[in-house]
């Protein structure tokens, strides 16, 4: 969806903010850019809607170079949420949300309906909130409006620049959870800048770790915790998080393939379980069918067998050297 | 009591020159303010976008402001001669600073987060100016116009020295003829005009403050 090819940015004062990055952001993914301050994460994000222009390299959206598009047109197709919220204080919530649809020339009836839908989507009752002004709302409510304002123009892409970092911890957690749910229902491509590793691990499908204008690692939260690419990434994530991730064992996330015996004896009489199943499903099946072992099947081929003993020791946390 | 009835007699007797003076006074002040707004507001918008030169322009108007008003009229007479235009130009020069400075402060004082959001959402520079910056800075702008108006109405009294009429004429006649009642018959209307402009513009200032901003 969004592709960076050898993108560099040198500012007028000579600072090399971005030292040549290649990045591909897939459609429908929530990608977090993270790194210490000055690493270029915000610059990278702002190049997507041309608030900052790259010094060299190309950025394309759906294969089209964004340099060929008019700034204003491009931005109307990209939602934008900022840390300091930036709602227009002299306009009602309704007018704030309706601004981009209005600028895009969408019919009044249509966008008024959309405002109502969007406000309901983030739990703000339209009849109560739409005639209010931003300053009458709490910080968390304001940023909810900030998010739906970005959605109002129905952009396929949304950029979020540390959207929750100015909020109190409780609102922040709520909004992170809501964003995750929202992402599931609206399937937008979201680029999310943050400096908070917990936030990135919580909301992102993919995390891009940056340092000094370069990308250090691109990985899913799980991969990042289990296989940090280098010492910098490791220390940036924090030893504590890595350890706790390694130690957390959850029957919900461990796949049956992890404890399967790959060279079993005769397995023909055993009930079958698919390779994607987790340990909990395996345990349930064993109980239901009163089985001592299950065969693991993928695409109609048998991969191996899991035995009850092995499953029990795994669930109980009794690990014997394999 | 004697004084008040004497004063009243003078007002009745000389009502023709008082009314004429007041009309000239209003006309002069009003023209000066309108022209000063037409110069200062666009200039204020311009310097808010070119902040490097902002101090320079504000500095120039501030220097004008420091020239004593009577001296400024004095400077202008050798250049422009006497008459309405000379007074008008002097008054415009005085009205520039408050309006320029308030326009500039108002626009640059708009929360940068709001401007960034506007840009990021795809508003053009013109849309940001008219839909965000001007509405949000309007109360400041009105405050500047109010200051300038009160100032101008007061200084317009000096227009009489360059032969441009106004209520200054009435005061000056009174002074020359040692007629205190006549001096007051000119001075009181000037004060009343200034006060009522101040009052009306204050209401306007309140009215122009966007509703959502008042909540602060």
XYZ file of C-alpha atoms in Angstrom:
538
model
C 0.000 0.000 0.000
C 2.670 2.493 1.086
C 6.190 1.956 -0.163
C 9.360 3.858 0.693
C 12.263 3.317 -1.678
C 15.651 4.547 -0.571
C 14.096 7.642 0.976
C 16.471 10.208 2.431
C 15.797 13.482 4.144
C 18.359 16.117 4.936
C 17.044 19.274 6.567
C 18.168 22.758 5.556
C 20.480 22.944 8.566
C 22.346 19.863 7.365
C 20.823 17.335 9.772
C 20.434 13.958 8.130
C 17.069 12.987 9.542
C 16.476 9.945 7.361
C 19.440 8.055 5.949
C 17.876 6.039 3.187
C 15.030 3.810 4.253
C 13.095 1.111 2.467
C 9.780 0.228 3.952
C 6.652 -1.455 2.761
C 3.439 -1.009 4.656
C 0.734 -3.466 3.767
C -2.882 -2.550 3.288
C -5.054 -2.900 6.375
C -2.129 -3.127 8.763
C -1.525 -1.005 11.811
C 2.161 -0.230 11.700
C 3.899 1.478 14.598
C 7.034 3.535 14.028
C 9.019 3.598 17.196
C 12.406 4.809 18.353
C 14.112 7.282 20.640
C 13.486 10.975 20.001
C 15.308 12.241 16.952
C 15.270 8.841 15.267
C 13.198 10.124 12.364
C 9.938 8.362 13.086
C 7.803 11.499 12.872
C 9.706 12.720 9.815
C 9.053 9.368 8.148
C 5.354 9.642 8.891
C 5.056 13.256 7.767
C 6.605 12.386 4.434
C 3.597 10.196 3.689
C 1.218 13.164 3.590
C 3.887 15.504 2.254
C 4.066 17.712 5.307
C 7.776 17.008 4.822
C 9.228 16.380 1.391
C 11.977 13.769 1.002
C 15.360 14.936 -0.268
C 15.675 11.858 -2.458
C 14.019 8.518 -3.042
C 10.370 7.837 -3.776
C 7.318 7.196 -1.691
C 4.397 5.607 -3.435
C 0.879 4.761 -2.440
C -0.671 1.887 -4.399
C 2.198 2.128 -6.835
C 1.686 5.821 -7.554
C 4.468 8.214 -6.647
C 3.035 10.763 -4.204
C 5.341 13.451 -5.581
C 2.982 13.572 -8.580
C -0.069 14.387 -6.483
C -1.158 17.790 -5.270
C -0.399 18.158 -1.552
C -3.918 19.170 -0.624
C -5.622 16.392 -2.615
C -3.279 13.786 -1.209
C -3.860 14.916 2.358
C -7.632 14.787 1.986
C -7.239 11.082 1.293
C -5.084 10.531 4.364
C -6.485 10.924 7.852
C -4.272 12.754 10.304
C -4.359 12.584 14.100
C -1.839 14.518 16.183
C -0.692 14.400 19.761
C -2.026 17.841 20.631
C -5.391 16.861 19.128
C -5.867 20.185 17.335
C -9.654 20.314 17.195
C -10.904 23.669 15.945
C -12.088 25.344 19.153
C -14.545 27.688 17.408
C -16.413 24.891 15.678
C -18.844 22.380 17.156
C -17.890 18.716 17.254
C -20.167 18.177 14.279
C -18.460 20.914 12.246
C -15.032 19.630 13.187
C -15.829 16.143 11.971
C -17.692 17.370 8.892
C -14.921 19.675 7.717
C -13.085 17.315 5.383
C -16.252 15.805 3.858
C -17.374 19.399 3.235
C -14.076 20.324 1.596
C -14.325 17.189 -0.496
C -17.716 18.353 -1.731
C -19.769 15.560 -0.225
C -23.499 16.250 0.089
C -24.682 17.678 3.382
C -27.235 14.949 4.092
C -24.603 12.329 3.505
C -21.900 13.778 5.698
C -24.261 14.640 8.549
C -25.277 11.012 8.628
C -21.638 9.978 8.600
C -20.825 12.294 11.514
C -23.486 10.541 13.586
C -22.217 7.102 12.654
C -18.626 7.987 13.419
C -19.410 9.536 16.792
C -21.389 6.448 17.769
C -18.470 4.304 16.635
C -16.235 5.797 19.325
C -18.934 5.795 21.972
C -19.914 9.450 21.840
C -23.696 9.703 21.665
C -24.316 12.053 18.685
C -27.356 13.788 20.160
C -25.350 14.704 23.251
C -22.023 15.590 21.710
C -22.406 16.952 18.219
C -23.510 20.450 19.205
C -20.857 20.760 21.901
C -17.580 22.589 21.505
C -14.202 20.871 21.905
C -13.390 22.651 25.157
C -16.484 21.173 26.786
C -15.024 17.675 26.341
C -12.425 15.801 28.355
C -9.030 15.062 26.809
C -9.968 11.486 26.037
C -13.253 12.529 24.426
C -11.477 15.201 22.394
C -9.019 12.703 21.002
C -11.868 10.336 20.130
C -13.266 13.205 18.077
C -9.749 13.708 16.681
C -9.751 10.109 15.502
C -13.200 10.208 13.910
C -12.389 13.535 12.276
C -9.543 11.714 10.555
C -11.951 8.976 9.477
C -14.636 11.324 8.171
C -13.201 11.739 4.701
C -13.125 7.929 4.377
C -9.389 7.863 3.746
C -7.767 4.490 3.120
C -4.758 5.585 5.187
C -4.566 7.213 8.601
C -1.471 8.738 10.138
C -1.296 9.065 13.905
C 1.470 11.057 15.543
C 1.718 9.975 19.182
C -2.053 10.344 19.418
C -2.492 9.147 22.969
C 0.662 10.293 24.706
C -0.834 13.505 26.070
C -3.753 11.696 27.696
C -4.032 10.441 31.235
C -3.116 6.756 31.689
C -6.700 5.553 31.969
C -7.962 7.314 28.844
C -4.811 6.210 27.046
C -5.425 2.546 27.769
C -9.059 2.864 26.767
C -8.234 4.595 23.511
C -5.543 2.060 22.670
C -8.040 -0.744 23.148
C -10.681 1.127 21.156
C -8.240 1.784 18.348
C -7.444 -1.899 18.147
C -11.150 -2.766 17.934
C -11.798 0.034 15.492
C -8.952 -1.177 13.303
C -10.576 -4.607 13.159
C -13.889 -3.178 12.019
C -12.737 -0.493 9.585
C -9.630 -2.133 8.118
C -7.687 1.035 7.414
C -3.977 1.188 6.909
C -2.714 3.021 9.966
C 0.755 4.417 10.504
C 1.204 5.102 14.167
C 4.171 6.992 15.627
C 4.953 6.382 19.274
C 7.840 6.339 21.694
C 6.029 4.024 24.076
C 7.023 0.388 23.562
C 4.088 -0.960 25.552
C 1.725 1.002 23.356
C 3.380 -0.293 20.188
C 3.301 -3.883 21.425
C -0.341 -3.482 22.350
C -1.797 -1.879 19.238
C 0.491 -2.667 16.319
C 0.365 -5.480 13.786
C 3.886 -4.633 12.817
C 6.549 -2.562 14.549
C 9.268 -0.598 12.785
C 12.120 0.196 15.168
C 14.161 3.197 14.097
C 17.385 4.763 15.271
C 19.316 7.747 13.900
C 17.339 7.885 10.660
C 17.635 4.205 9.815
C 15.391 1.212 10.319
C 16.790 -1.310 12.783
C 14.092 -3.942 12.608
C 10.649 -4.551 11.179
C 8.721 -7.277 12.960
C 5.438 -8.276 14.515
C 5.223 -7.569 18.256
C 5.713 -11.245 18.995
C 8.755 -11.616 16.748
C 10.243 -8.452 18.114
C 10.041 -9.731 21.666
C 11.336 -13.165 20.796
C 13.970 -12.213 18.245
C 15.279 -8.677 18.642
C 17.583 -8.042 15.667
C 20.454 -6.436 17.545
C 21.601 -5.001 20.847
C 20.003 -1.646 20.221
C 16.567 -3.155 19.585
C 17.048 -5.415 22.568
C 17.883 -2.569 24.914
C 15.166 -0.377 23.428
C 12.534 -3.010 24.050
C 13.949 -3.534 27.511
C 15.249 -6.769 29.005
C 12.295 -6.930 31.345
C 9.728 -7.024 28.565
C 11.729 -9.605 26.640
C 12.062 -11.858 29.669
C 8.445 -11.581 30.634
C 7.398 -12.340 27.068
C 9.598 -15.432 26.987
C 8.314 -16.595 30.324
C 4.702 -16.076 29.606
C 3.359 -19.301 28.434
C -0.164 -19.283 27.320
C -2.109 -22.320 26.173
C -3.978 -19.946 23.915
C -0.956 -18.898 21.892
C 1.113 -22.066 21.858
C 0.395 -24.151 18.803
C 0.005 -27.896 18.949
C 2.916 -28.237 16.532
C 5.293 -27.067 19.247
C 4.865 -30.172 21.382
C 4.194 -32.640 18.616
C 6.188 -35.808 18.172
C 7.266 -35.760 14.544
C 8.158 -39.422 14.183
C 5.234 -41.202 15.811
C 4.258 -44.813 15.814
C 1.034 -45.847 14.216
C -1.429 -42.950 14.332
C -4.309 -44.092 12.178
C -6.837 -44.616 14.954
C -6.253 -41.246 16.622
C -8.645 -38.284 16.396
C -7.261 -35.555 14.165
C -6.572 -31.920 15.058
C -5.482 -29.182 12.629
C -1.978 -27.767 12.853
C -3.175 -24.248 13.676
C -4.945 -25.364 16.863
C -3.607 -24.261 20.235
C -2.992 -26.373 23.317
C -6.323 -25.546 24.862
C -8.195 -26.904 21.875
C -6.032 -30.025 21.965
C -6.782 -30.565 25.658
C -10.508 -30.091 25.060
C -10.484 -32.590 22.243
C -8.633 -35.137 24.335
C -11.106 -34.782 27.155
C -14.146 -34.888 24.893
C -12.997 -37.905 22.961
C -11.234 -39.620 25.811
C -8.102 -39.932 23.700
C -4.512 -40.531 24.787
C -3.045 -38.948 21.678
C -4.070 -36.823 18.692
C -2.715 -36.710 15.189
C -1.869 -33.284 13.796
C -3.124 -32.749 10.283
C -2.320 -30.069 7.783
C -3.650 -30.175 4.214
C -4.632 -33.810 4.723
C -1.120 -34.884 5.597
C -0.183 -36.052 9.034
C 2.549 -33.940 10.565
C 2.949 -35.746 13.853
C 1.267 -36.784 17.043
C 0.749 -35.137 20.408
C 0.586 -37.307 23.470
C -1.432 -36.596 26.556
C 1.596 -36.853 28.874
C 3.533 -34.300 26.900
C 0.540 -31.945 26.799
C -0.040 -32.263 30.513
C 3.608 -31.524 31.350
C 3.543 -28.520 29.062
C 0.347 -27.164 30.613
C 1.627 -27.783 34.100
C 4.894 -26.072 33.277
C 6.938 -29.234 33.870
C 9.482 -29.100 31.076
C 11.832 -32.015 30.538
C 14.790 -31.688 28.278
C 13.665 -32.909 24.882
C -25.179 75.731 39.688
C -24.474 79.015 38.030
C -21.723 77.329 36.035
C -23.972 74.542 34.831
C -26.649 76.886 33.600
C -24.003 79.077 31.916
C -22.602 75.987 30.297
C -26.015 74.914 29.105
C -26.638 78.360 27.627
C -23.400 78.140 25.696
C -24.318 74.695 24.398
C -27.694 75.996 23.201
C -26.266 79.146 21.669
C -23.393 77.464 19.927
C -25.118 74.237 19.032
C -24.523 74.891 15.358
C -20.734 74.836 15.651
C -20.815 72.017 18.185
C -22.905 69.818 15.909
C -20.852 70.763 12.885
C -17.667 70.053 14.845
C -18.973 66.717 16.032
C -19.902 65.649 12.515
C -16.485 66.666 11.177
C -14.848 64.945 14.115
C -16.730 61.712 13.494
C -16.141 61.806 9.784
C -12.422 62.377 10.259
C -11.968 59.709 12.932
C -14.092 57.199 11.127
C -12.301 57.643 7.794
C -8.929 57.339 9.516
C -9.920 54.111 11.275
C -11.374 52.524 8.157
C -8.253 53.319 6.142
C -5.997 52.170 8.998
C -7.893 48.850 9.118
C -7.549 48.447 5.361
C -3.792 48.915 5.694
C -3.076 47.153 8.978
C -5.139 43.989 8.702
C -3.667 42.792 5.388
C -0.223 43.907 6.571
C -0.737 42.048 9.839
C -1.697 38.896 7.925
C 1.364 39.349 5.719
C 3.818 39.756 8.583
C 2.289 36.821 10.454
C 3.491 34.732 7.492
C 6.870 36.408 7.253
C 7.850 36.570 10.861
C 11.380 37.672 10.094
C 10.161 41.061 8.872
C 7.377 41.336 11.444
C 9.420 43.184 14.048
C 10.576 45.619 11.387
C 7.054 46.677 10.373
C 5.759 46.748 13.925
C 8.852 48.767 14.833
C 8.103 51.379 12.196
C 4.538 51.834 13.404
C 5.793 51.947 16.977
C 8.193 54.738 16.098
C 5.304 56.705 14.578
C 3.385 56.159 17.757
C 6.137 57.668 19.883
C 6.086 60.964 18.004
C 4.057 63.408 20.110
C 0.788 63.969 18.294
C 1.067 67.728 18.091
C 4.608 67.371 16.694
C 3.409 64.902 14.072
C 0.808 67.377 12.844
C 3.625 69.929 12.825
C 5.861 67.702 10.706
C 3.123 67.022 8.201
C 2.110 70.624 7.562
C 5.322 71.620 5.668
C 5.004 68.485 3.560
C 1.282 68.265 2.921
C 0.044 71.739 3.757
C -2.991 72.246 5.889
C -6.413 70.726 5.549
C -8.447 67.559 5.970
C -5.932 65.215 4.295
C -3.088 66.202 6.586
C -5.177 65.459 9.651
C -6.424 62.234 8.111
C -2.902 60.979 7.405
C -1.694 61.847 10.898
C -4.605 59.958 12.435
C -4.079 56.937 10.189
C -0.437 56.820 11.265
C -1.517 56.750 14.890
C -4.124 54.068 14.364
C -1.793 51.691 12.537
C 0.123 50.286 15.478
C -2.670 48.938 17.684
C -4.465 47.303 14.773
C -1.315 45.901 13.183
C 0.062 44.575 16.403
C -3.194 42.970 17.480
C -3.785 41.373 14.084
C -0.274 39.951 14.211
C -0.521 38.789 17.822
C -3.960 37.324 17.196
C -2.922 35.296 14.182
C 0.415 34.120 15.537
C -1.274 33.308 18.830
C -3.571 30.710 17.265
C -2.679 27.313 18.692
C -0.118 25.727 16.358
C -1.680 22.316 16.909
C -4.855 23.581 15.257
C -2.921 24.904 12.266
C -0.965 21.664 11.958
C -4.185 19.670 12.062
C -5.613 21.911 9.339
C -2.591 21.448 7.084
C -2.451 17.737 7.729
C -6.131 17.344 6.875
C -5.606 18.989 3.535
C -6.831 22.541 4.019
C -5.263 25.130 1.727
C -3.467 28.183 3.130
C -6.452 30.364 2.267
C -8.886 28.000 3.967
C -6.717 27.950 7.070
C -6.617 31.748 7.089
C -10.343 32.304 6.638
C -11.768 29.309 8.453
C -9.319 29.060 11.336
C -6.863 31.892 11.848
C -9.125 34.888 11.264
C -12.137 33.630 13.236
C -9.892 32.705 16.145
C -7.985 35.998 16.091
C -11.043 38.187 15.559
C -11.404 39.139 19.236
C -7.777 40.359 19.233
C -8.315 42.257 16.027
C -11.431 43.915 17.449
C -9.540 44.862 20.601
C -6.916 46.535 18.427
C -9.559 48.434 16.485
C -11.141 49.515 19.744
C -7.871 50.874 21.131
C -7.153 52.624 17.845
C -10.632 54.171 17.716
C -10.528 55.624 21.201
C -7.063 56.977 20.523
C -8.082 58.478 17.202
C -11.194 60.178 18.534
C -9.013 61.843 21.168
C -6.203 62.895 18.864
C -8.626 64.162 16.221
C -9.141 67.119 18.546
C -5.785 68.401 17.294
C -7.034 68.450 13.708
C -8.139 72.012 14.302
C -4.485 73.116 14.187
C -4.141 71.995 10.580
C -7.474 73.509 9.702
C -9.358 70.256 9.475
C -12.151 71.221 11.852
C -13.724 68.867 14.335
C -14.605 69.452 17.957
C -11.090 70.801 18.463
C -12.350 73.965 16.792
C -14.873 74.471 19.546
C -12.273 73.899 22.261
C -9.778 76.200 20.580
C -12.319 78.990 20.227
C -13.131 78.613 23.878
C -9.485 78.798 24.858
C -8.856 81.877 22.761
C -11.796 83.719 24.214
C -11.175 82.545 27.798
C -14.570 80.912 27.622
C -14.352 77.836 29.863
C -17.931 76.841 29.107
C -17.170 76.722 25.418
C -13.995 74.688 26.055
C -16.112 72.138 27.878
C -18.810 72.245 25.224
C -16.150 70.928 22.880
C -14.275 68.637 25.264
C -17.269 66.817 26.745
C -18.625 65.650 23.374
C -15.115 64.365 22.504
C -15.006 62.363 25.727
C -18.548 61.079 25.168
C -17.738 60.047 21.617
C -14.627 58.178 22.772
C -16.520 56.471 25.589
C -19.428 55.441 23.422
C -17.146 54.056 20.718
C -15.313 52.170 23.407
C -18.577 50.756 24.699
C -19.964 49.768 21.294
C -16.713 48.181 20.188
C -16.431 46.298 23.435
C -19.813 44.753 22.744
C -18.681 43.935 19.232
C -15.519 42.368 20.597
C -17.576 40.138 22.830
C -19.898 39.285 19.981
C -17.035 38.316 17.694
C -15.461 35.950 20.221
C -16.305 32.502 18.884
C -18.681 30.644 21.152
C -16.434 27.649 21.655
C -13.563 29.900 22.706
C -15.546 31.778 25.337
C -15.812 28.568 27.301
C -12.202 28.898 28.368
